[in-house]
Coordinates of C-alpha atoms in Angstrom, one line a residue:
Chain A
R12 CA 95.5 -43.6 -33.4
K13 CA 94.5 -47.3 -33.2
E14 CA 91.0 -48.1 -34.5
V15 CA 90.1 -49.7 -31.2
E16 CA 91.9 -48.9 -28.0
Q17 CA 91.5 -50.6 -24.6
D18 CA 92.8 -50.0 -21.1
P19 CA 96.2 -51.7 -20.8
G20 CA 96.2 -54.6 -18.3
P21 CA 96.6 -56.6 -16.4
F22 CA 93.9 -56.0 -13.9
N23 CA 94.4 -57.9 -10.7
V24 CA 91.4 -57.9 -8.4
P25 CA 90.1 -59.9 -5.4
E26 CA 87.1 -62.1 -5.7
G27 CA 83.9 -60.2 -5.2
A28 CA 85.3 -56.9 -6.6
T29 CA 83.7 -54.8 -9.3
V30 CA 85.9 -54.1 -12.3
A31 CA 85.4 -51.9 -15.3
F32 CA 87.0 -52.0 -18.7
N33 CA 87.0 -49.1 -21.1
C34 CA 87.3 -49.0 -24.9
T35 CA 87.4 -46.3 -27.5
Y36 CA 86.9 -46.6 -31.2
S37 CA 87.9 -44.2 -34.0
N38 CA 85.5 -44.9 -36.8
S39 CA 82.3 -42.9 -36.2
A40 CA 80.5 -45.0 -38.9
S41 CA 80.8 -48.2 -36.7
Q42 CA 77.4 -49.7 -36.0
S43 CA 78.0 -52.8 -34.0
F44 CA 80.0 -53.4 -30.8
F45 CA 80.8 -56.5 -28.9
W46 CA 82.7 -57.8 -25.9
Y47 CA 84.5 -61.2 -26.3
R48 CA 86.4 -63.1 -23.7
Q49 CA 89.4 -65.3 -24.5
D50 CA 90.9 -67.8 -22.1
C51 CA 94.6 -68.7 -22.4
R52 CA 95.2 -70.8 -25.6
K53 CA 91.5 -70.9 -26.4
E54 CA 89.3 -69.2 -29.0
P55 CA 87.5 -65.9 -28.4
K56 CA 84.0 -66.4 -27.1
L57 CA 81.2 -63.8 -27.5
L58 CA 80.4 -62.4 -24.1
M59 CA 77.8 -59.9 -25.1
S60 CA 76.8 -57.5 -27.9
V61 CA 76.6 -53.8 -26.8
Y62 CA 73.4 -51.9 -27.6
S63 CA 72.9 -48.1 -27.6
S64 CA 70.6 -48.3 -24.6
G65 CA 73.1 -50.3 -22.6
N66 CA 72.5 -53.9 -21.7
E67 CA 73.0 -56.3 -18.8
D68 CA 73.5 -60.0 -18.5
G69 CA 73.7 -61.2 -15.0
R70 CA 76.8 -59.7 -13.4
F71 CA 77.9 -58.1 -16.7
T72 CA 76.8 -54.6 -17.9
A73 CA 77.8 -53.1 -21.2
Q74 CA 77.4 -49.4 -22.1
L75 CA 77.8 -47.5 -25.3
N76 CA 78.4 -43.8 -25.7
R77 CA 78.2 -43.0 -29.5
A78 CA 79.0 -39.3 -29.0
S79 CA 82.2 -40.1 -27.2
Q80 CA 82.9 -43.3 -29.2
Y81 CA 83.3 -45.1 -26.0
I82 CA 82.3 -48.6 -24.8
S83 CA 82.5 -50.1 -21.3
L84 CA 82.1 -53.4 -19.6
L85 CA 81.4 -53.7 -15.9
I86 CA 81.8 -56.9 -14.0
R87 CA 80.2 -57.1 -10.6
D88 CA 81.0 -59.7 -7.9
S89 CA 84.1 -61.0 -9.8
K90 CA 84.6 -64.8 -9.7
L91 CA 87.8 -66.7 -10.2
S92 CA 86.3 -68.0 -13.4
D93 CA 86.2 -64.5 -14.8
S94 CA 89.9 -64.5 -15.2
A95 CA 90.5 -64.1 -18.9
T96 CA 91.4 -61.5 -21.6
Y97 CA 88.5 -59.3 -22.6
L98 CA 88.4 -58.1 -26.2
C99 CA 86.5 -55.0 -27.3
V100 CA 85.4 -55.6 -30.9
V101 CA 83.9 -53.0 -33.3
N102 CA 82.6 -53.4 -36.8
I103 CA 83.8 -51.0 -39.5
P104 CA 82.0 -50.3 -42.9
G105 CA 82.7 -53.2 -45.2
G106 CA 81.8 -55.8 -42.7
K107 CA 85.1 -56.3 -40.9
L108 CA 85.4 -56.6 -37.2
I109 CA 88.3 -54.8 -35.5
F110 CA 89.7 -56.2 -32.3
G111 CA 91.2 -54.2 -29.5
Q112 CA 94.4 -55.4 -28.0
G113 CA 92.6 -57.0 -25.1
T114 CA 92.6 -56.4 -21.3
E115 CA 93.8 -59.2 -19.1
L116 CA 91.9 -59.8 -15.9
S117 CA 93.1 -61.9 -13.1
V118 CA 90.7 -62.5 -10.2
K119 CA 92.5 -63.7 -7.0
P120 CA 91.0 -65.6 -4.0
Chain B
D28 CA 73.9 -74.6 -31.2
T29 CA 76.7 -72.1 -31.9
E30 CA 79.4 -74.6 -32.8
V31 CA 82.2 -74.2 -35.3
T32 CA 84.6 -77.1 -35.5
Q33 CA 88.1 -77.1 -36.8
T34 CA 90.6 -79.8 -37.6
P35 CA 93.3 -80.6 -36.8
K36 CA 93.7 -79.2 -33.3
H37 CA 97.5 -79.1 -33.7
L38 CA 99.7 -79.2 -36.8
V39 CA 103.5 -79.3 -37.1
M40 CA 104.8 -78.9 -40.7
G41 CA 108.0 -78.3 -42.4
M42 CA 108.6 -75.4 -44.8
T43 CA 108.3 -77.6 -47.8
N44 CA 105.1 -79.4 -46.8
K45 CA 101.6 -78.9 -48.1
K46 CA 98.8 -79.2 -45.6
S47 CA 95.2 -78.1 -45.1
L48 CA 93.1 -76.7 -42.2
K49 CA 89.4 -77.5 -42.2
C50 CA 86.5 -75.6 -40.6
E51 CA 82.8 -76.6 -40.5
Q52 CA 79.6 -74.9 -39.2
H53 CA 76.1 -76.1 -39.3
M54 CA 74.3 -72.9 -38.1
G55 CA 73.2 -71.9 -41.6
H56 CA 75.6 -69.0 -41.5
R57 CA 76.5 -67.4 -44.8
A58 CA 79.7 -65.7 -43.9
M59 CA 82.9 -67.5 -42.9
Y60 CA 86.3 -66.1 -41.8
W61 CA 89.9 -67.1 -41.3
Y62 CA 92.0 -65.3 -38.7
K63 CA 95.5 -65.6 -37.5
Q64 CA 96.4 -65.0 -33.9
K65 CA 99.9 -64.7 -32.4
A66 CA 100.5 -65.0 -28.7
K67 CA 99.3 -61.9 -26.6
K68 CA 97.9 -60.3 -29.8
P69 CA 94.3 -60.0 -31.0
P70 CA 93.1 -62.0 -34.0
E71 CA 94.0 -60.6 -37.4
L72 CA 91.6 -61.1 -40.2
M73 CA 92.9 -63.0 -43.2
F74 CA 90.0 -63.9 -45.5
V75 CA 86.2 -63.5 -45.6
Y76 CA 83.8 -65.6 -47.6
S77 CA 80.3 -64.5 -48.1
Y78 CA 77.8 -66.8 -49.8
E79 CA 80.7 -69.1 -50.7
K80 CA 82.5 -66.3 -52.6
L81 CA 85.8 -64.7 -51.5
S82 CA 84.9 -61.1 -50.5
I83 CA 87.9 -60.0 -48.5
N84 CA 91.6 -60.9 -48.8
E85 CA 93.6 -58.9 -46.4
S86 CA 96.7 -59.0 -48.6
V87 CA 97.6 -62.4 -47.3
P88 CA 100.7 -64.1 -48.9
S89 CA 99.8 -66.6 -51.6
R90 CA 101.3 -69.5 -49.6
F91 CA 97.9 -69.3 -47.8
S92 CA 95.1 -70.4 -50.2
P93 CA 91.5 -70.4 -48.9
E94 CA 88.7 -72.5 -50.4
C95 CA 84.9 -72.7 -49.6
P96 CA 83.6 -75.9 -51.1
N97 CA 80.1 -75.3 -49.8
S98 CA 78.2 -73.1 -47.4
S99 CA 79.2 -75.2 -44.3
L100 CA 82.9 -75.8 -45.1
L101 CA 85.9 -73.6 -45.2
N102 CA 89.5 -74.8 -45.9
L103 CA 92.8 -73.1 -45.7
H104 CA 95.5 -74.7 -47.9
L105 CA 99.1 -74.1 -46.7
H106 CA 102.2 -74.4 -48.8
A107 CA 105.8 -73.4 -48.4
L108 CA 105.2 -71.7 -45.1
Q109 CA 107.8 -69.8 -43.0
P110 CA 108.5 -70.2 -39.3
E111 CA 106.9 -66.8 -38.7
D112 CA 103.6 -68.3 -39.9
S113 CA 103.5 -70.3 -36.7
A114 CA 100.3 -69.2 -34.9
L115 CA 96.8 -70.1 -33.9
Y116 CA 94.5 -70.2 -36.9
L117 CA 90.9 -69.4 -36.1
C118 CA 87.8 -70.0 -38.2
A119 CA 84.7 -68.0 -37.5
S120 CA 81.2 -67.7 -39.0
S121 CA 78.4 -65.3 -38.8
Q122 CA 74.8 -65.1 -40.1
D123 CA 75.9 -62.7 -42.8
R124 CA 78.9 -60.7 -43.8
Q125 CA 77.5 -57.5 -42.4
G126 CA 79.3 -56.5 -39.2
S127 CA 76.1 -56.3 -37.2
Y128 CA 76.1 -60.0 -36.8
E129 CA 78.1 -61.7 -34.1
Q130 CA 80.9 -64.0 -35.2
Y131 CA 81.3 -67.4 -33.6
F132 CA 84.8 -68.9 -33.4
G133 CA 86.0 -72.4 -33.7
P134 CA 88.6 -73.7 -31.2
G135 CA 91.5 -73.1 -33.7
T136 CA 94.4 -75.0 -35.1
R137 CA 97.7 -74.4 -33.4
L138 CA 100.3 -74.4 -36.3
T139 CA 104.0 -74.8 -35.8
V140 CA 106.2 -74.4 -38.9
T141 CA 109.7 -76.0 -38.5

């Protein structure tokens, strides 16, 4: 089992749609969780950290379920500029970050 | 300002060349990282420096040699690389080595080994 698993992509959605990405992690000792986005041929950029109580930043909502070892990212009212690969990232003891394989999102007009 | 800079942006080198990649951050971060990323794959950790000391080496071949001259700078020295080493090399920094801190990435150096 991979340490961090994400929904396979690509997700092709129309502008204005709501899209949800899911991620599971295997190390129950993990303490910190993040979503990064990566545009084609660019570096990963931090989108948001994920807190136990869930958190929201504009159109983006992240949830964490520690019991199920599950993280989600919801994007509402998708924009063309949201097209990117979304990486689920989890820390493991020892201070390393483990990246999921990424989910590609394509928002169409 | 969450900026990490990397030079050069692009590098083409032969298998017998020696070159260096450079990374700089001025956020006062005490942990710095080198990652390698191939197309359509997530970044793979190579090295971690914490307080200017090498703390993690992910069994990287010795043809890659990291160096941390001071708390703001990180270098990656390259020697006798193979074509399969062609990739995007990303530098990142975080406040501390503990995983609870977000990592901020530089724009990367796109390396081609001929």
